[in-house]
Amino acid sequence: MTHHVLPGFRLSAGYTLTVLGSCVLLPLAALLWTAFELGPSGWWAQIGTRRVLAALRLSFGASLLAAIIDTLLGLLVAWVLVRYRFAFRRVCDALVDLPFALPTAVAGLALTALYASNGWIGSRLLPLGIEVAYTRLGVLLAMVFVGFPFVVRTLQPVLESLDTDLEEAAYTLGASPRQRFLKVILPLLLPTLLTGFALALARAVGEYGSVIFISGNRLFQTEIAPYLIVQKIESQYDYRGAAALSAVMLIASLLLLIAVGVLQRWARRWAVIR
């Protein structure tokens, strides 16, 4: 008979499975059941329209691009916050969490006010031929804004715990700063980078509040899939249609996260081999 070091394993495991089942699995199962009630033809009739396909392309395409940008910017910011000491460092570190605390609707209104054609930044970009508000660029900007803290906060603890012995050894062997970063540090950070990428991607795919204000919800151009889901429920009372579109987003998001998980495992093995 196997004895666990900590008592109460069965009780805690049962409680955990019950909470996960009731709060996560049961709602998702109900969503998929409602969507599949339409049947293949009804399901395709809901999601195969030009409007829905355009919204799905924008949601996932912009989310992927935003997650890539967040990963690059987040790595840079986390590196600066951990490796350097400068004035107002604590203030900058606190500002990273601002998208966490700020309501998404407020973030959308703030971004729109800044980047509209008469806004403080938008009025200066307009003479250059750059329009942000009410364009796809605005959608991308909002997604980058909400996903950025996930990458920084994921990377910071790992950067702080990195052993500097490997860097010092590479330095004594004559490696340049670029070589030390690419050959020593980056392989160790790669699994964490992929985790931050996955979190930023998941956040961007499901973002609604900050995007709808700056996007303008222009037909076939700046409509995102979450906006169509809300419209189907509020304006058309089409709960099955909303469930069908939600199921597509759910399945696609799960596939993306599974792919990122596989990449994480590969990155850990590659780091160990190196």
PDB file of C-alpha atoms in Angstrom, residues 36-266:
ATOM      1  CA  PHE A  36     -23.015  20.543 -31.916  1.00  0.00           C
ATOM      2  CA  GLU A  37     -26.816  20.497 -31.632  1.00  0.00           C
ATOM      3  CA  LEU A  38     -26.842  22.514 -34.848  1.00  0.00           C
ATOM      4  CA  GLY A  39     -25.390  19.624 -36.808  1.00  0.00           C
ATOM      5  CA  PRO A  40     -22.641  19.928 -39.441  1.00  0.00           C
ATOM      6  CA  SER A  41     -24.733  21.913 -41.938  1.00  0.00           C
ATOM      7  CA  GLY A  42     -26.163  24.285 -39.338  1.00  0.00           C
ATOM      8  CA  TRP A  43     -22.759  24.720 -37.728  1.00  0.00           C
ATOM      9  CA  TRP A  44     -21.133  25.631 -41.032  1.00  0.00           C
ATOM     10  CA  ALA A  45     -24.025  27.962 -41.863  1.00  0.00           C
ATOM     11  CA  GLN A  46     -23.191  29.887 -38.693  1.00  0.00           C
ATOM     12  CA  ILE A  47     -19.416  30.128 -39.075  1.00  0.00           C
ATOM     13  CA  GLY A  48     -18.975  29.878 -42.849  1.00  0.00           C
ATOM     14  CA  THR A  49     -20.189  33.372 -43.630  1.00  0.00           C
ATOM     15  CA  ARG A  50     -17.801  36.000 -44.952  1.00  0.00           C
ATOM     16  CA  ARG A  51     -18.302  38.190 -41.893  1.00  0.00           C
ATOM     17  CA  VAL A  52     -17.510  35.451 -39.379  1.00  0.00           C
ATOM     18  CA  LEU A  53     -14.479  34.179 -41.295  1.00  0.00           C
ATOM     19  CA  ALA A  54     -13.085  37.721 -41.521  1.00  0.00           C
ATOM     20  CA  ALA A  55     -13.561  38.183 -37.775  1.00  0.00           C
ATOM     21  CA  LEU A  56     -11.850  34.867 -36.998  1.00  0.00           C
ATOM     22  CA  ARG A  57      -8.901  35.692 -39.258  1.00  0.00           C
ATOM     23  CA  LEU A  58      -8.476  39.055 -37.554  1.00  0.00           C
ATOM     24  CA  SER A  59      -8.833  37.648 -34.026  1.00  0.00           C
ATOM     25  CA  PHE A  60      -6.302  34.859 -34.405  1.00  0.00           C
ATOM     26  CA  GLY A  61      -3.970  36.629 -36.809  1.00  0.00           C
ATOM     27  CA  ALA A  62      -3.717  39.758 -34.692  1.00  0.00           C
ATOM     28  CA  SER A  63      -3.417  37.665 -31.526  1.00  0.00           C
ATOM     29  CA  LEU A  64      -0.475  35.696 -32.911  1.00  0.00           C
ATOM     30  CA  LEU A  65       1.296  38.847 -34.057  1.00  0.00           C
ATOM     31  CA  ALA A  66       0.570  40.595 -30.742  1.00  0.00           C
ATOM     32  CA  ALA A  67       1.940  37.623 -28.783  1.00  0.00           C
ATOM     33  CA  ILE A  68       5.154  37.680 -30.839  1.00  0.00           C
ATOM     34  CA  ILE A  69       5.570  41.418 -30.240  1.00  0.00           C
ATOM     35  CA  ASP A  70       4.823  40.964 -26.536  1.00  0.00           C
ATOM     36  CA  THR A  71       7.456  38.234 -26.315  1.00  0.00           C
ATOM     37  CA  LEU A  72      10.169  40.424 -27.831  1.00  0.00           C
ATOM     38  CA  LEU A  73       9.242  43.553 -25.879  1.00  0.00           C
ATOM     39  CA  GLY A  74       8.650  41.607 -22.677  1.00  0.00           C
ATOM     40  CA  LEU A  75      12.074  39.987 -22.875  1.00  0.00           C
ATOM     41  CA  LEU A  76      13.697  43.385 -23.350  1.00  0.00           C
ATOM     42  CA  VAL A  77      11.807  45.031 -20.480  1.00  0.00           C
ATOM     43  CA  ALA A  78      12.303  42.103 -18.098  1.00  0.00           C
ATOM     44  CA  TRP A  79      16.025  42.079 -18.895  1.00  0.00           C
ATOM     45  CA  VAL A  80      16.355  45.804 -18.161  1.00  0.00           C
ATOM     46  CA  LEU A  81      14.369  45.607 -14.928  1.00  0.00           C
ATOM     47  CA  VAL A  82      16.381  42.644 -13.609  1.00  0.00           C
ATOM     48  CA  ARG A  83      19.900  43.383 -14.836  1.00  0.00           C
ATOM     49  CA  TYR A  84      20.125  47.183 -14.449  1.00  0.00           C
ATOM     50  CA  ARG A  85      19.658  49.668 -11.619  1.00  0.00           C
ATOM     51  CA  PHE A  86      18.423  53.132 -12.608  1.00  0.00           C
ATOM     52  CA  ALA A  87      16.264  55.975 -11.351  1.00  0.00           C
ATOM     53  CA  PHE A  88      12.529  55.268 -11.113  1.00  0.00           C
ATOM     54  CA  ARG A  89      13.137  51.560 -11.669  1.00  0.00           C
ATOM     55  CA  ARG A  90      10.487  50.625  -9.097  1.00  0.00           C
ATOM     56  CA  VAL A  91       8.004  52.968 -10.767  1.00  0.00           C
ATOM     57  CA  CYS A  92       8.651  51.354 -14.156  1.00  0.00           C
ATOM     58  CA  ASP A  93       8.292  47.917 -12.593  1.00  0.00           C
ATOM     59  CA  ALA A  94       4.939  48.897 -11.089  1.00  0.00           C
ATOM     60  CA  LEU A  95       3.704  50.334 -14.399  1.00  0.00           C
ATOM     61  CA  VAL A  96       4.120  46.909 -16.007  1.00  0.00           C
ATOM     62  CA  ASP A  97       1.152  45.714 -13.942  1.00  0.00           C
ATOM     63  CA  LEU A  98      -1.090  48.570 -15.095  1.00  0.00           C
ATOM     64  CA  PRO A  99      -2.911  46.492 -17.771  1.00  0.00           C
ATOM     65  CA  PHE A 100      -3.696  43.937 -15.032  1.00  0.00           C
ATOM     66  CA  ALA A 101      -5.382  46.499 -12.797  1.00  0.00           C
ATOM     67  CA  LEU A 102      -6.966  48.718 -15.445  1.00  0.00           C
ATOM     68  CA  PRO A 103     -10.491  47.735 -16.555  1.00  0.00           C
ATOM     69  CA  THR A 104     -10.398  46.716 -20.196  1.00  0.00           C
ATOM     70  CA  ALA A 105     -13.067  49.250 -21.179  1.00  0.00           C
ATOM     71  CA  VAL A 106     -11.010  52.039 -19.607  1.00  0.00           C
ATOM     72  CA  ALA A 107      -7.920  50.801 -21.441  1.00  0.00           C
ATOM     73  CA  GLY A 108      -9.820  50.843 -24.741  1.00  0.00           C
ATOM     74  CA  LEU A 109     -11.112  54.358 -24.167  1.00  0.00           C
ATOM     75  CA  ALA A 110      -7.635  55.578 -23.177  1.00  0.00           C
ATOM     76  CA  LEU A 111      -6.005  54.050 -26.255  1.00  0.00           C
ATOM     77  CA  THR A 112      -8.713  55.482 -28.490  1.00  0.00           C
ATOM     78  CA  ALA A 113      -8.304  58.958 -26.985  1.00  0.00           C
ATOM     79  CA  LEU A 114      -4.550  58.797 -27.546  1.00  0.00           C
ATOM     80  CA  TYR A 115      -4.486  57.333 -31.043  1.00  0.00           C
ATOM     81  CA  ALA A 116      -7.595  58.858 -32.634  1.00  0.00           C
ATOM     82  CA  SER A 117      -7.008  61.348 -35.440  1.00  0.00           C
ATOM     83  CA  ASN A 118      -7.493  64.205 -32.963  1.00  0.00           C
ATOM     84  CA  GLY A 119      -5.642  62.486 -30.118  1.00  0.00           C
ATOM     85  CA  TRP A 120      -2.297  63.451 -28.668  1.00  0.00           C
ATOM     86  CA  ILE A 121      -0.369  60.697 -30.497  1.00  0.00           C
ATOM     87  CA  GLY A 122      -2.759  60.028 -33.378  1.00  0.00           C
ATOM     88  CA  SER A 123      -2.708  63.662 -34.547  1.00  0.00           C
ATOM     89  CA  ARG A 124       1.087  63.420 -34.881  1.00  0.00           C
ATOM     90  CA  LEU A 125       0.971  60.102 -36.727  1.00  0.00           C
ATOM     91  CA  LEU A 126      -1.717  61.178 -39.183  1.00  0.00           C
ATOM     92  CA  PRO A 127       0.574  63.518 -41.218  1.00  0.00           C
ATOM     93  CA  LEU A 128       2.882  60.515 -41.641  1.00  0.00           C
ATOM     94  CA  GLY A 129       0.033  58.520 -43.158  1.00  0.00           C
ATOM     95  CA  ILE A 130      -0.333  56.258 -40.108  1.00  0.00           C
ATOM     96  CA  GLU A 131      -3.840  55.664 -38.781  1.00  0.00           C
ATOM     97  CA  VAL A 132      -4.193  53.640 -35.601  1.00  0.00           C
ATOM     98  CA  ALA A 133      -7.672  54.100 -34.158  1.00  0.00           C
ATOM     99  CA  TYR A 134     -10.488  52.296 -36.004  1.00  0.00           C
ATOM    100  CA  THR A 135      -8.021  50.214 -38.006  1.00  0.00           C
ATOM    101  CA  ARG A 136      -6.462  46.766 -37.668  1.00  0.00           C
ATOM    102  CA  LEU A 137      -3.361  48.430 -36.301  1.00  0.00           C
ATOM    103  CA  GLY A 138      -5.478  49.666 -33.404  1.00  0.00           C
ATOM    104  CA  VAL A 139      -6.722  46.128 -32.765  1.00  0.00           C
ATOM    105  CA  LEU A 140      -3.122  44.920 -32.683  1.00  0.00           C
ATOM    106  CA  LEU A 141      -2.118  47.734 -30.340  1.00  0.00           C
ATOM    107  CA  ALA A 142      -4.873  46.871 -27.849  1.00  0.00           C
ATOM    108  CA  MET A 143      -3.909  43.194 -27.879  1.00  0.00           C
ATOM    109  CA  VAL A 144      -0.253  44.033 -27.330  1.00  0.00           C
ATOM    110  CA  PHE A 145      -1.222  46.281 -24.421  1.00  0.00           C
ATOM    111  CA  VAL A 146      -3.217  43.636 -22.537  1.00  0.00           C
ATOM    112  CA  GLY A 147      -0.769  40.761 -23.129  1.00  0.00           C
ATOM    113  CA  PHE A 148       2.499  42.549 -22.408  1.00  0.00           C
ATOM    114  CA  PRO A 149       2.544  42.086 -18.578  1.00  0.00           C
ATOM    115  CA  PHE A 150       2.165  38.313 -18.862  1.00  0.00           C
ATOM    116  CA  VAL A 151       5.498  37.964 -20.640  1.00  0.00           C
ATOM    117  CA  VAL A 152       7.366  40.316 -18.298  1.00  0.00           C
ATOM    118  CA  ARG A 153       6.057  38.731 -15.102  1.00  0.00           C
ATOM    119  CA  THR A 154       6.745  35.245 -16.424  1.00  0.00           C
ATOM    120  CA  LEU A 155      10.344  36.050 -17.329  1.00  0.00           C
ATOM    121  CA  GLN A 156      11.355  38.144 -14.321  1.00  0.00           C
ATOM    122  CA  PRO A 157      11.627  35.345 -11.703  1.00  0.00           C
ATOM    123  CA  VAL A 158      13.592  33.167 -14.116  1.00  0.00           C
ATOM    124  CA  LEU A 159      16.021  35.952 -14.984  1.00  0.00           C
ATOM    125  CA  GLU A 160      16.526  36.717 -11.292  1.00  0.00           C
ATOM    126  CA  SER A 161      17.302  33.076 -10.538  1.00  0.00           C
ATOM    127  CA  LEU A 162      19.702  32.513 -13.439  1.00  0.00           C
ATOM    128  CA  ASP A 163      23.159  31.453 -12.333  1.00  0.00           C
ATOM    129  CA  THR A 164      25.779  33.903 -13.593  1.00  0.00           C
ATOM    130  CA  ASP A 165      28.540  31.278 -13.509  1.00  0.00           C
ATOM    131  CA  LEU A 166      27.775  30.190 -17.069  1.00  0.00           C
ATOM    132  CA  GLU A 167      27.936  33.767 -18.314  1.00  0.00           C
ATOM    133  CA  GLU A 168      31.226  34.346 -16.508  1.00  0.00           C
ATOM    134  CA  ALA A 169      32.658  31.146 -17.942  1.00  0.00           C
ATOM    135  CA  ALA A 170      31.630  32.206 -21.443  1.00  0.00           C
ATOM    136  CA  TYR A 171      33.184  35.631 -20.815  1.00  0.00           C
ATOM    137  CA  THR A 172      36.495  34.110 -19.765  1.00  0.00           C
ATOM    138  CA  LEU A 173      36.470  32.014 -22.944  1.00  0.00           C
ATOM    139  CA  GLY A 174      36.246  35.164 -25.019  1.00  0.00           C
ATOM    140  CA  ALA A 175      32.554  35.145 -25.917  1.00  0.00           C
ATOM    141  CA  SER A 176      31.108  38.498 -26.928  1.00  0.00           C
ATOM    142  CA  PRO A 177      27.986  39.893 -25.189  1.00  0.00           C
ATOM    143  CA  ARG A 178      25.901  38.832 -28.194  1.00  0.00           C
ATOM    144  CA  GLN A 179      27.315  35.308 -28.108  1.00  0.00           C
ATOM    145  CA  ARG A 180      26.750  35.041 -24.358  1.00  0.00           C
ATOM    146  CA  PHE A 181      23.128  36.011 -24.789  1.00  0.00           C
ATOM    147  CA  LEU A 182      22.364  33.844 -27.826  1.00  0.00           C
ATOM    148  CA  LYS A 183      24.404  30.774 -26.819  1.00  0.00           C
ATOM    149  CA  VAL A 184      24.085  30.748 -23.023  1.00  0.00           C
ATOM    150  CA  ILE A 185      21.143  32.770 -21.765  1.00  0.00           C
ATOM    151  CA  LEU A 186      18.536  32.421 -24.526  1.00  0.00           C
ATOM    152  CA  PRO A 187      18.460  28.581 -24.501  1.00  0.00           C
ATOM    153  CA  LEU A 188      17.778  28.686 -20.751  1.00  0.00           C
ATOM    154  CA  LEU A 189      15.005  31.246 -21.218  1.00  0.00           C
ATOM    155  CA  LEU A 190      13.349  29.605 -24.218  1.00  0.00           C
ATOM    156  CA  PRO A 191      10.806  27.442 -22.299  1.00  0.00           C
ATOM    157  CA  THR A 192       9.814  30.455 -20.185  1.00  0.00           C
ATOM    158  CA  LEU A 193       9.558  32.626 -23.280  1.00  0.00           C
ATOM    159  CA  LEU A 194       7.168  30.131 -24.819  1.00  0.00           C
ATOM    160  CA  THR A 195       5.094  30.145 -21.626  1.00  0.00           C
ATOM    161  CA  GLY A 196       4.848  33.927 -21.742  1.00  0.00           C
ATOM    162  CA  PHE A 197       3.983  33.734 -25.432  1.00  0.00           C
ATOM    163  CA  ALA A 198       1.173  31.266 -24.706  1.00  0.00           C
ATOM    164  CA  LEU A 199      -0.248  33.442 -21.919  1.00  0.00           C
ATOM    165  CA  ALA A 200      -0.136  36.569 -24.071  1.00  0.00           C
ATOM    166  CA  LEU A 201      -1.737  34.681 -26.957  1.00  0.00           C
ATOM    167  CA  ALA A 202      -4.564  33.350 -24.802  1.00  0.00           C
ATOM    168  CA  ARG A 203      -5.182  36.807 -23.369  1.00  0.00           C
ATOM    169  CA  ALA A 204      -5.274  38.446 -26.793  1.00  0.00           C
ATOM    170  CA  VAL A 205      -7.607  35.857 -28.331  1.00  0.00           C
ATOM    171  CA  GLY A 206     -10.221  36.395 -25.637  1.00  0.00           C
ATOM    172  CA  GLU A 207      -9.847  40.175 -25.354  1.00  0.00           C
ATOM    173  CA  TYR A 208     -13.028  42.173 -25.862  1.00  0.00           C
ATOM    174  CA  GLY A 209     -13.317  45.356 -23.798  1.00  0.00           C
ATOM    175  CA  SER A 210     -10.203  47.206 -24.908  1.00  0.00           C
ATOM    176  CA  VAL A 211     -10.463  46.150 -28.558  1.00  0.00           C
ATOM    177  CA  ILE A 212     -14.051  47.127 -29.399  1.00  0.00           C
ATOM    178  CA  PHE A 213     -13.464  50.795 -28.622  1.00  0.00           C
ATOM    179  CA  ILE A 214     -10.306  51.317 -30.652  1.00  0.00           C
ATOM    180  CA  SER A 215     -11.344  48.994 -33.486  1.00  0.00           C
ATOM    181  CA  GLY A 216     -14.525  50.836 -34.418  1.00  0.00           C
ATOM    182  CA  ASN A 217     -16.091  47.436 -35.291  1.00  0.00           C
ATOM    183  CA  ARG A 218     -16.009  48.101 -39.033  1.00  0.00           C
ATOM    184  CA  LEU A 219     -17.686  45.402 -41.114  1.00  0.00           C
ATOM    185  CA  PHE A 220     -15.208  42.920 -42.690  1.00  0.00           C
ATOM    186  CA  GLN A 221     -12.293  45.035 -41.464  1.00  0.00           C
ATOM    187  CA  THR A 222     -11.991  45.497 -37.700  1.00  0.00           C
ATOM    188  CA  GLU A 223     -14.647  43.209 -36.229  1.00  0.00           C
ATOM    189  CA  ILE A 224     -13.253  40.569 -33.873  1.00  0.00           C
ATOM    190  CA  ALA A 225     -14.865  37.226 -33.082  1.00  0.00           C
ATOM    191  CA  PRO A 226     -15.788  38.049 -29.434  1.00  0.00           C
ATOM    192  CA  TYR A 227     -17.703  41.103 -30.703  1.00  0.00           C
ATOM    193  CA  LEU A 228     -19.747  38.913 -33.069  1.00  0.00           C
ATOM    194  CA  ILE A 229     -20.516  36.511 -30.228  1.00  0.00           C
ATOM    195  CA  VAL A 230     -21.874  39.355 -28.102  1.00  0.00           C
ATOM    196  CA  GLN A 231     -23.863  40.691 -31.066  1.00  0.00           C
ATOM    197  CA  LYS A 232     -25.453  37.306 -31.722  1.00  0.00           C
ATOM    198  CA  ILE A 233     -26.648  37.140 -28.117  1.00  0.00           C
ATOM    199  CA  GLU A 234     -27.687  40.755 -27.538  1.00  0.00           C
ATOM    200  CA  SER A 235     -29.148  41.693 -30.907  1.00  0.00           C
ATOM    201  CA  GLN A 236     -30.288  38.402 -32.434  1.00  0.00           C
ATOM    202  CA  TYR A 237     -30.795  36.209 -29.346  1.00  0.00           C
ATOM    203  CA  ASP A 238     -29.027  33.513 -31.350  1.00  0.00           C
ATOM    204  CA  TYR A 239     -27.524  31.472 -28.521  1.00  0.00           C
ATOM    205  CA  ARG A 240     -26.734  28.474 -30.703  1.00  0.00           C
ATOM    206  CA  GLY A 241     -24.972  30.652 -33.264  1.00  0.00           C
ATOM    207  CA  ALA A 242     -22.973  32.291 -30.496  1.00  0.00           C
ATOM    208  CA  ALA A 243     -22.122  28.855 -29.105  1.00  0.00           C
ATOM    209  CA  ALA A 244     -20.997  27.651 -32.546  1.00  0.00           C
ATOM    210  CA  LEU A 245     -18.619  30.589 -32.942  1.00  0.00           C
ATOM    211  CA  SER A 246     -17.414  30.208 -29.358  1.00  0.00           C
ATOM    212  CA  ALA A 247     -16.724  26.514 -29.972  1.00  0.00           C
ATOM    213  CA  VAL A 248     -14.537  27.381 -32.967  1.00  0.00           C
ATOM    214  CA  MET A 249     -12.525  29.816 -30.872  1.00  0.00           C
ATOM    215  CA  LEU A 250     -12.273  27.299 -28.040  1.00  0.00           C
ATOM    216  CA  ILE A 251     -11.025  24.468 -30.254  1.00  0.00           C
ATOM    217  CA  ALA A 252      -8.565  26.709 -32.096  1.00  0.00           C
ATOM    218  CA  SER A 253      -7.226  28.133 -28.821  1.00  0.00           C
ATOM    219  CA  LEU A 254      -6.769  24.645 -27.370  1.00  0.00           C
ATOM    220  CA  LEU A 255      -4.871  23.514 -30.458  1.00  0.00           C
ATOM    221  CA  LEU A 256      -2.615  26.561 -30.245  1.00  0.00           C
ATOM    222  CA  LEU A 257      -1.917  25.983 -26.555  1.00  0.00           C
ATOM    223  CA  ILE A 258      -1.193  22.291 -27.175  1.00  0.00           C
ATOM    224  CA  ALA A 259       1.255  23.272 -29.911  1.00  0.00           C
ATOM    225  CA  VAL A 260       2.962  25.726 -27.563  1.00  0.00           C
ATOM    226  CA  GLY A 261       3.138  23.015 -24.886  1.00  0.00           C
ATOM    227  CA  VAL A 262       4.862  20.665 -27.325  1.00  0.00           C
ATOM    228  CA  LEU A 263       7.309  23.435 -28.203  1.00  0.00           C
ATOM    229  CA  GLN A 264       7.989  23.998 -24.505  1.00  0.00           C
ATOM    230  CA  ARG A 265       8.871  20.346 -23.989  1.00  0.00           C
ATOM    231  CA  TRP A 266      11.148  20.441 -27.035  1.00  0.00           C
TER     232      TRP A 266
END
